[in-house]
PDB file of C-alpha atoms in Angstrom:
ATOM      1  CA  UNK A   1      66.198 -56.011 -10.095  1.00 81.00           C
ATOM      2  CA  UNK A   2      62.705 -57.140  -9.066  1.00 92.00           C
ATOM      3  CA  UNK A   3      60.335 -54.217  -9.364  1.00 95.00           C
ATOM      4  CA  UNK A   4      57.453 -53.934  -6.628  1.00 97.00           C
ATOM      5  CA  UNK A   5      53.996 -51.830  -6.726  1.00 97.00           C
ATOM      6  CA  UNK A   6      53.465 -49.656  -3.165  1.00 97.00           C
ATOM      7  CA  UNK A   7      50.692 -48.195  -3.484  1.00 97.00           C
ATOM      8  CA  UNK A   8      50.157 -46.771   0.054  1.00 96.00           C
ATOM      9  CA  UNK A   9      47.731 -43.129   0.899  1.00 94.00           C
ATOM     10  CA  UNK A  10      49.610 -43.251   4.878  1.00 93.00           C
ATOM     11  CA  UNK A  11      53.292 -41.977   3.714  1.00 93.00           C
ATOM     12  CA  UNK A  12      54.877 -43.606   7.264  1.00 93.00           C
ATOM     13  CA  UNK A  13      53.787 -46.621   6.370  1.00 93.00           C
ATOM     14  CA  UNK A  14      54.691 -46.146   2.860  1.00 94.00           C
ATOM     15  CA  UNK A  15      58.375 -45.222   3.844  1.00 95.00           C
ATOM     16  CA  UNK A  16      58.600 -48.114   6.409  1.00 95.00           C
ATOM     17  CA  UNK A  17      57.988 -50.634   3.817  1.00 95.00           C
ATOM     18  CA  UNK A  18      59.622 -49.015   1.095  1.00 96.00           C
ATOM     19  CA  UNK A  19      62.755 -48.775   3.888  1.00 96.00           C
ATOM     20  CA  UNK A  20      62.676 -52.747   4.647  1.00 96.00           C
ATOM     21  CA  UNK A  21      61.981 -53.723   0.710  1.00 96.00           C
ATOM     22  CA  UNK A  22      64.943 -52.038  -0.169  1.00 95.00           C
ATOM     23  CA  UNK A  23      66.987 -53.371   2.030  1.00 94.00           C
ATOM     24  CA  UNK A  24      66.340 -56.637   0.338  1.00 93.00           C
ATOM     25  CA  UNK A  25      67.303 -55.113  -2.802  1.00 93.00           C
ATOM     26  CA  UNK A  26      63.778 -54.641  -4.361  1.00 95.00           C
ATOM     27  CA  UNK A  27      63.070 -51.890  -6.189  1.00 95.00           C
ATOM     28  CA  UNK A  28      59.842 -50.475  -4.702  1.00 97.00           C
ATOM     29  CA  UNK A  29      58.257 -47.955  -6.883  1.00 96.00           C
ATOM     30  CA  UNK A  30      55.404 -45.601  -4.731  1.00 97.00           C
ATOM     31  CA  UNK A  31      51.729 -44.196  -5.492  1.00 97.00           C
ATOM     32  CA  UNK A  32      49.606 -42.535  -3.009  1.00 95.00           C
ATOM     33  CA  UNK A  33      46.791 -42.580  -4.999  1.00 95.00           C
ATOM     34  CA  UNK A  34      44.936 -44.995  -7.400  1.00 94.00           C
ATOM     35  CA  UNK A  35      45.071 -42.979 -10.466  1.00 94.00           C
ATOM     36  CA  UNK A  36      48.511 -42.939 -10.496  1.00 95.00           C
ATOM     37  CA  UNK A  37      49.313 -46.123  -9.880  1.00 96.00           C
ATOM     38  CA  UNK A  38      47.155 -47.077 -13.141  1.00 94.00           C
ATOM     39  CA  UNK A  39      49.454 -45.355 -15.116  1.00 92.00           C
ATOM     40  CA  UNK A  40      52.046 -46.862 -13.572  1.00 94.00           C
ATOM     41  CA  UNK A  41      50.389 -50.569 -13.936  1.00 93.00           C
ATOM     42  CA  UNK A  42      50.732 -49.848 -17.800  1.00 88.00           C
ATOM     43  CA  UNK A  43      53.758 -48.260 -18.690  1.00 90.00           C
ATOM     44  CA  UNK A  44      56.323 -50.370 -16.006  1.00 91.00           C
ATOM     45  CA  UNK A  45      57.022 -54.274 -15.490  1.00 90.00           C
ATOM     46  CA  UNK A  46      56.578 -55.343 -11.904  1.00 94.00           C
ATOM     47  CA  UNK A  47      56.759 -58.440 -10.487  1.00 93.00           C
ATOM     48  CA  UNK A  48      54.310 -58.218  -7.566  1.00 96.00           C
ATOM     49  CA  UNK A  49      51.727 -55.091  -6.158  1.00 97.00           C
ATOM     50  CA  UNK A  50      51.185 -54.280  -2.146  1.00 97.00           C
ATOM     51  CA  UNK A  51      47.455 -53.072  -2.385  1.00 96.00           C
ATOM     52  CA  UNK A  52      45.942 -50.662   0.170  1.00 94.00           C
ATOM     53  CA  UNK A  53      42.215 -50.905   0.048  1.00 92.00           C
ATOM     54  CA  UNK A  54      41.305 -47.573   1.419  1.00 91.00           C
ATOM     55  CA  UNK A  55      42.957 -44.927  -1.275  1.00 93.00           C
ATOM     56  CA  UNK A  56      41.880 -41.681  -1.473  1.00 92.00           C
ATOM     57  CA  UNK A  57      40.395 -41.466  -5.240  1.00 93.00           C
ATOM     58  CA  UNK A  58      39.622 -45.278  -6.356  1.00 92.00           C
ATOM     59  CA  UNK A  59      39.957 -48.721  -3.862  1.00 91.00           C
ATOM     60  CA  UNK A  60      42.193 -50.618  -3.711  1.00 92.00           C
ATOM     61  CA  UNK A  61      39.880 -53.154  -4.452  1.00 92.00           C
ATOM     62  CA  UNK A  62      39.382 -51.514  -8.528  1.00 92.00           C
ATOM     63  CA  UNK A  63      43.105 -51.641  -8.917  1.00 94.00           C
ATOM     64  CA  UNK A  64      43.375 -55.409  -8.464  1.00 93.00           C
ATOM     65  CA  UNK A  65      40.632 -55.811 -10.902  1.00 91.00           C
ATOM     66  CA  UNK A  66      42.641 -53.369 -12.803  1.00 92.00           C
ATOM     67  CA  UNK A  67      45.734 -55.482 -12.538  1.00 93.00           C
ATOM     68  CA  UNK A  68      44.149 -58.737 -13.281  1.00 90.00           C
ATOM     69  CA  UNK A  69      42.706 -57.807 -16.603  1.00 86.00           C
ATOM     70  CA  UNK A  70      45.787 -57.760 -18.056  1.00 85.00           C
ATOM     71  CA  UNK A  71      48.615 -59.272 -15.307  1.00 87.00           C
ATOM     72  CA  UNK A  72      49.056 -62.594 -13.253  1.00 84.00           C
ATOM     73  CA  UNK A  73      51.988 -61.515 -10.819  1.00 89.00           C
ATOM     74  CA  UNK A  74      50.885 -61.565  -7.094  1.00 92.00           C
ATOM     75  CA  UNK A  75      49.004 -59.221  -5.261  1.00 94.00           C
ATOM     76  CA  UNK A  76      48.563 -58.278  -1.747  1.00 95.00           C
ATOM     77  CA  UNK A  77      46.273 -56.720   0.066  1.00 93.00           C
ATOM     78  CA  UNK A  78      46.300 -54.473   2.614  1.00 92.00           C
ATOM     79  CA  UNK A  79      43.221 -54.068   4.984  1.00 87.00           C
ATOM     80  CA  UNK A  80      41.402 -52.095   8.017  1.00 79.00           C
ATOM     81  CA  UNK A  81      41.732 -54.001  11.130  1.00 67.00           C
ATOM     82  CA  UNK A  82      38.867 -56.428  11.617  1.00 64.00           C
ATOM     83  CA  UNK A  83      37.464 -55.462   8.266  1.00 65.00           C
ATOM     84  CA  UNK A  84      36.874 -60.116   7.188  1.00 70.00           C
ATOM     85  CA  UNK A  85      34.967 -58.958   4.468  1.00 72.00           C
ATOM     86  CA  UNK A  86      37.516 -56.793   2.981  1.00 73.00           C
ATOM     87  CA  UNK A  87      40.035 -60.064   2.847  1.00 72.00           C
ATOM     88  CA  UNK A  88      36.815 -61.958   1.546  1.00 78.00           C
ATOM     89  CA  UNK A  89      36.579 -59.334  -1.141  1.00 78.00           C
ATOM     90  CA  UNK A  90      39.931 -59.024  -2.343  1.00 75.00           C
ATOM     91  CA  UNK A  91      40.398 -62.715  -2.466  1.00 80.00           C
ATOM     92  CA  UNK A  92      37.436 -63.314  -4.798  1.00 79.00           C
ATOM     93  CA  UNK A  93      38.850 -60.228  -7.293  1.00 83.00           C
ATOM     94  CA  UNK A  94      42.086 -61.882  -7.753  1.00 86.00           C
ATOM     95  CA  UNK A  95      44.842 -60.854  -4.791  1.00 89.00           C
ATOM     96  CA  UNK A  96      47.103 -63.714  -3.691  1.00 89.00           C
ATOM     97  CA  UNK A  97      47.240 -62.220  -0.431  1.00 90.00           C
ATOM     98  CA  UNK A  98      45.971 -60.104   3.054  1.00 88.00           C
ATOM     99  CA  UNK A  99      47.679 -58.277   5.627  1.00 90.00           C
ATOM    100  CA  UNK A 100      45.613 -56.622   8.425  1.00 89.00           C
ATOM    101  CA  UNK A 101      46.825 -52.709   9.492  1.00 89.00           C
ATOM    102  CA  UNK A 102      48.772 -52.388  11.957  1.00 88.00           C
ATOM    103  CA  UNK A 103      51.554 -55.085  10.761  1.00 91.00           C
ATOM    104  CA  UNK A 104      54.883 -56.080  11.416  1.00 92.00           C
ATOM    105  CA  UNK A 105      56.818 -54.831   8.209  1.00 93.00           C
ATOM    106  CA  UNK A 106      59.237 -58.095   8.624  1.00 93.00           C
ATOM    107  CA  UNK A 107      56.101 -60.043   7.909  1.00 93.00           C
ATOM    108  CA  UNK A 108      55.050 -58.449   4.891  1.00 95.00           C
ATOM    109  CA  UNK A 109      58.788 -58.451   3.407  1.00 94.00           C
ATOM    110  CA  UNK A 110      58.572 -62.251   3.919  1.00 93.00           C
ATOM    111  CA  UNK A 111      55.381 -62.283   2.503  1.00 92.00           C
ATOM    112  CA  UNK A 112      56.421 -60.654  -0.902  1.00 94.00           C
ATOM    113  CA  UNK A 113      59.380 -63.377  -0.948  1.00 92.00           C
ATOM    114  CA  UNK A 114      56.932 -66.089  -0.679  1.00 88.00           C
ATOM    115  CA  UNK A 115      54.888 -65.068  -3.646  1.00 88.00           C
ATOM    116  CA  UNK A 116      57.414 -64.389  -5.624  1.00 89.00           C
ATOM    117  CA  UNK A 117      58.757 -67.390  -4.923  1.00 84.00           C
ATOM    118  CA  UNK A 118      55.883 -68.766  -5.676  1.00 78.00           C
ATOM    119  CA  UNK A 119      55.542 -66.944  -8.823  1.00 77.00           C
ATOM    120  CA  UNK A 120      58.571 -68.222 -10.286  1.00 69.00           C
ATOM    121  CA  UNK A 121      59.269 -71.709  -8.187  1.00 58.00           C
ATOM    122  CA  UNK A 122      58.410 -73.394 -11.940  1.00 44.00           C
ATOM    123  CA  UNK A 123      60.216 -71.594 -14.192  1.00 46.00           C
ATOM    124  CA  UNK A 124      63.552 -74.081 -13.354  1.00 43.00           C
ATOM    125  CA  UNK A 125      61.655 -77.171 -14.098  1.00 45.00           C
ATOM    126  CA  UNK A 126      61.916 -79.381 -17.059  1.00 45.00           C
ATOM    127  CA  UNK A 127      58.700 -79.404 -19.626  1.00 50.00           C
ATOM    128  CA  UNK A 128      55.668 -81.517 -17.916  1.00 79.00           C
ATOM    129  CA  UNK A 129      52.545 -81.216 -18.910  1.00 83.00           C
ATOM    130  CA  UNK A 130      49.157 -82.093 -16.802  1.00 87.00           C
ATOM    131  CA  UNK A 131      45.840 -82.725 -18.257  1.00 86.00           C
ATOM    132  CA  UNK A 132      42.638 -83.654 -16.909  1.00 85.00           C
ATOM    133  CA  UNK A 133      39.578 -83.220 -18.675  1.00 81.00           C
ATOM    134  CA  UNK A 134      40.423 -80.750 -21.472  1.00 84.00           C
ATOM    135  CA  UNK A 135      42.543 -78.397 -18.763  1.00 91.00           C
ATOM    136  CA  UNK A 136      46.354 -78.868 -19.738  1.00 89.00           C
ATOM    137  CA  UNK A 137      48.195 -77.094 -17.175  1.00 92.00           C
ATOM    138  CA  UNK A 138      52.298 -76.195 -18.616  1.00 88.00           C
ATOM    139  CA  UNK A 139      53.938 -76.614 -15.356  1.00 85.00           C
ATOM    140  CA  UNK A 140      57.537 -75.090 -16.754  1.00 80.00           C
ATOM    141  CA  UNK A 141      56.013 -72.515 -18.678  1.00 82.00           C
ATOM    142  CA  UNK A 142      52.837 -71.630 -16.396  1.00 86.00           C
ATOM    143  CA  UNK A 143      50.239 -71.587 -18.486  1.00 89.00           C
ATOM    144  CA  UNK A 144      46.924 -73.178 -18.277  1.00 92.00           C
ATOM    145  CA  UNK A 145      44.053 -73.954 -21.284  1.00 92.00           C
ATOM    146  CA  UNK A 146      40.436 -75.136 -20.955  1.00 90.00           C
ATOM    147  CA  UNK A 147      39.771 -76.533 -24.197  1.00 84.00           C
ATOM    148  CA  UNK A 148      42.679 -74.928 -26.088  1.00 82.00           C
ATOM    149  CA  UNK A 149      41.813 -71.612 -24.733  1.00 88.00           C
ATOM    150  CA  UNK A 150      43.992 -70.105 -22.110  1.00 90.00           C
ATOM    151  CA  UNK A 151      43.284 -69.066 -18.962  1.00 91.00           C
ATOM    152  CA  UNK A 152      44.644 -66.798 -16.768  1.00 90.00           C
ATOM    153  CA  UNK A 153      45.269 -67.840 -13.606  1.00 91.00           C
ATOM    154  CA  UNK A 154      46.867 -65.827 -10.511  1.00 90.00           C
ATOM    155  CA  UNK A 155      49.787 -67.866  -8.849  1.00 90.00           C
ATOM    156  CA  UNK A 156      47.863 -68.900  -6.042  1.00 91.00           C
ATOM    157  CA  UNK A 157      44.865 -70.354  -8.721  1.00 93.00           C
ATOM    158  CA  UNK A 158      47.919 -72.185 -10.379  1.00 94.00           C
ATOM    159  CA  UNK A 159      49.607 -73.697  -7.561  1.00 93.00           C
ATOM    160  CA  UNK A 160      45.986 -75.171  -6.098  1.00 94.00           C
ATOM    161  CA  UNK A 161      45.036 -76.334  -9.788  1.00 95.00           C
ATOM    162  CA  UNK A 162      48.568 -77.994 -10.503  1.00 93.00           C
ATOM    163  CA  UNK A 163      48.272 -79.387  -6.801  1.00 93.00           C
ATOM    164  CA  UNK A 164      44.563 -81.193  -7.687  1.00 94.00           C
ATOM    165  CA  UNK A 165      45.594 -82.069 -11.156  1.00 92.00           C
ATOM    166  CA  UNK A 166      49.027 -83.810  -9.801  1.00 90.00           C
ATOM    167  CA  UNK A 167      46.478 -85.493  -7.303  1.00 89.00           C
ATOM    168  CA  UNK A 168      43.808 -86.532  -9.420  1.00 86.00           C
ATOM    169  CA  UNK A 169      40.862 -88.545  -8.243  1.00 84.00           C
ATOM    170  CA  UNK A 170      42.465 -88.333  -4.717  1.00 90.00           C
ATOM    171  CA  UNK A 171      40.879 -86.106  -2.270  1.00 92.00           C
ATOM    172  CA  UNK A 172      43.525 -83.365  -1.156  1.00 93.00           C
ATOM    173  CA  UNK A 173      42.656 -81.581   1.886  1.00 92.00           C
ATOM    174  CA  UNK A 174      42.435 -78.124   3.038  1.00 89.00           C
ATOM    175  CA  UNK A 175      44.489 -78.567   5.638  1.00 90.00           C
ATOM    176  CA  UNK A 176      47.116 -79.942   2.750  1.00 91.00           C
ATOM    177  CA  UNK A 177      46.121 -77.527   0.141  1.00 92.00           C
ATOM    178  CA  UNK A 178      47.382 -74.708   2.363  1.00 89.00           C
ATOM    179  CA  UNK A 179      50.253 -76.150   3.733  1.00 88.00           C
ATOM    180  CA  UNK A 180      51.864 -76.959   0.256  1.00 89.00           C
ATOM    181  CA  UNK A 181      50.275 -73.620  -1.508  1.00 89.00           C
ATOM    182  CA  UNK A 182      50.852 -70.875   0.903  1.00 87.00           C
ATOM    183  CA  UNK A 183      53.742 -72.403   3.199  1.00 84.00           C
ATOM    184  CA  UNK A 184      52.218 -71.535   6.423  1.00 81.00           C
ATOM    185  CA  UNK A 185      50.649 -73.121   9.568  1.00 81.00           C
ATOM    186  CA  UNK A 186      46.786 -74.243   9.264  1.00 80.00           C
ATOM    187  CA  UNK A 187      44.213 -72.311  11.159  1.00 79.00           C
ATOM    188  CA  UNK A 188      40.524 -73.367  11.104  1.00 68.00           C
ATOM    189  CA  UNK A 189      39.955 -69.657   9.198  1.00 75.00           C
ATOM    190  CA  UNK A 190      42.367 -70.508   6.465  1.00 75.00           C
ATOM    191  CA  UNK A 191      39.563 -72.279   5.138  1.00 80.00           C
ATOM    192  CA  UNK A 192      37.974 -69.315   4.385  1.00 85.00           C
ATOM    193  CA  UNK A 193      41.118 -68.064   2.292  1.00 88.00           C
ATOM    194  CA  UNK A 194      41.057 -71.539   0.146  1.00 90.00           C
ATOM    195  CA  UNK A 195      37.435 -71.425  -0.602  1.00 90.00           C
ATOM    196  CA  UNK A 196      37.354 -68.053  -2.199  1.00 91.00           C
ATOM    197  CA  UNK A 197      40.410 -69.072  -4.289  1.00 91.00           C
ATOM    198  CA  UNK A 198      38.863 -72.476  -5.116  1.00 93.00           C
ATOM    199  CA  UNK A 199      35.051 -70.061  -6.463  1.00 92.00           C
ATOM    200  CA  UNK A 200      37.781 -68.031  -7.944  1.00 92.00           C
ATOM    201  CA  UNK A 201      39.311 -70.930  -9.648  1.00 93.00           C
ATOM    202  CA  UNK A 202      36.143 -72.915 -10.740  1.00 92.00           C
ATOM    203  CA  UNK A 203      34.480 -69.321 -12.248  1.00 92.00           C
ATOM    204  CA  UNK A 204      37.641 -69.224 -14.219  1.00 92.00           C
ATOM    205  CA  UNK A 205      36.847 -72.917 -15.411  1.00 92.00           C
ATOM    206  CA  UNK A 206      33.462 -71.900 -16.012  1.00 90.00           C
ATOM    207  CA  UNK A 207      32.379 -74.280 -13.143  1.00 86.00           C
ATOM    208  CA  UNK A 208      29.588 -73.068 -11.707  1.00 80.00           C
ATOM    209  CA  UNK A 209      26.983 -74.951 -12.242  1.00 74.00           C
ATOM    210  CA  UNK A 210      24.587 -77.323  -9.736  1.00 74.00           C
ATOM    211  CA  UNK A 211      27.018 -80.048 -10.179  1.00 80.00           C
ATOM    212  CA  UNK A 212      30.915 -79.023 -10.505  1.00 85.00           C
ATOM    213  CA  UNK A 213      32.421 -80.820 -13.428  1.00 87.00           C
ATOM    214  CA  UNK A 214      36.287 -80.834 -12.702  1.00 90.00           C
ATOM    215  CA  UNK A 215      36.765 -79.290  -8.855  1.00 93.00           C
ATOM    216  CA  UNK A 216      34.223 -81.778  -6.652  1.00 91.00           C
ATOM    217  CA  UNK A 217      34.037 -80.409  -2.750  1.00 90.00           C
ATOM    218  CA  UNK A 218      34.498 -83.561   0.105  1.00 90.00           C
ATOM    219  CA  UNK A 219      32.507 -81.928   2.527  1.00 86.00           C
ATOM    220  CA  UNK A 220      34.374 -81.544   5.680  1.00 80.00           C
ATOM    221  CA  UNK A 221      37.820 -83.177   4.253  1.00 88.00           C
ATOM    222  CA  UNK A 222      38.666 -80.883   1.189  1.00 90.00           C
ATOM    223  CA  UNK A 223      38.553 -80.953  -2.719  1.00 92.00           C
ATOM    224  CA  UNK A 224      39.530 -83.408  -5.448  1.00 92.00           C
ATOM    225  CA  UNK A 225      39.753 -82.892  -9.407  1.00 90.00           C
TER     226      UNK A 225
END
């Protein structure tokens, strides 16, 4: 059974999630406070982690950096209403993912199908192997090196990487980069979302130089590899 991270201070919104997860058979395992989800992050094997910013000990925003030391399986993020810069922040330290308080609890359950989805869309794949400039990408086993060393990429870094590497020396746009990656409708701010993933990405690549080596911006349009 897929295991799933709550880690949620509010206990009514804690049991409403918990109440709809289950009923798509997830097992939904609950902190309402940072330090114990830590020791839960290290001693059990989940396959995604709901993130609420505001805990009462530690943020939710240490947890994900927490969680990303070690693990790649999707995060998301749950933030104060009207609070961009807590999406903004998130984002950069590795979550896949943002839902703004109050929310619809059928969203977020389809939500934590489409990253785990995501997360293991690959896995049923026959061996192919990209590479582009000393990055070699596994697509079937989802693993990514940058000059023989591996990186570790969160599934929204692989699925934009993979996208530009399949796509090389074409310019893929944002519009098209969040359409394939995240499966949802374009809005002009989901450029914002796709620009902290793509800093994410190149820091990662250790791109961050004046002039980007492998991900090149088309101002306006999108991004190329």
């Amino acid at each position: 059974m897929v295991k799933i991270l709550m880690v949620e201070d509010e206990q009514e919104i804690s049991e409403l999630v918990v109440f709809y997860l289950k009923n798509e058979n997830y097992e939904v395992i609950t902190c309402e406070n940072g330090q114990a989800a830590l020791e839960r992050i290290h001693t059990e094997d989940f396959a995604l982690a709901i993130l609420d910013v505001m805990l009462p000990d530690i943020s939710g925003f240490e947890l994900c950096q927490a969680i990303r030391k070690k693990y790649t399986y999707p995060i998301i993020m749950l933030t104060a209403k009207g609070e961009e810069i807590d999406k903004i922040t998130g984002l950069t330290l590795g979550a896949d993912d943002y839902m703004t308080k109050p929310f619809r609890p059928l969203e977020l359950v389809a939500r934590v199908k489409a990253q785990l989805r995501r997360a293991t869309q690959y896995s049923n794949l026959g061996r192919n192997i990209l590479m582009v400039k000393g990055i070699e990408l596994d697509v079937e086993k989802r693993k990514v090196f940058l000059n023989e060393q591996e990186l570790y990429l969160t599934p929204i870094e692989f699925s934009i990487l993979k996208l530009l590497m399949e796509r090389q020396d074409q310019v893929v746009s944002s519009e098209q980069i969040f359409r394939e990656v995240w499966g949802e409708k374009y809005y002009v701010n989901s450029n914002n979302t796709i620009m902290v993933h793509i800093r994410h990405l190149r820091e990662k690549l250790q791109d961050t130089g004046e002039k980007y080596k492998y991900i090149q911006t088309v101002w306006v349009i999108g991004y190329k590899i």
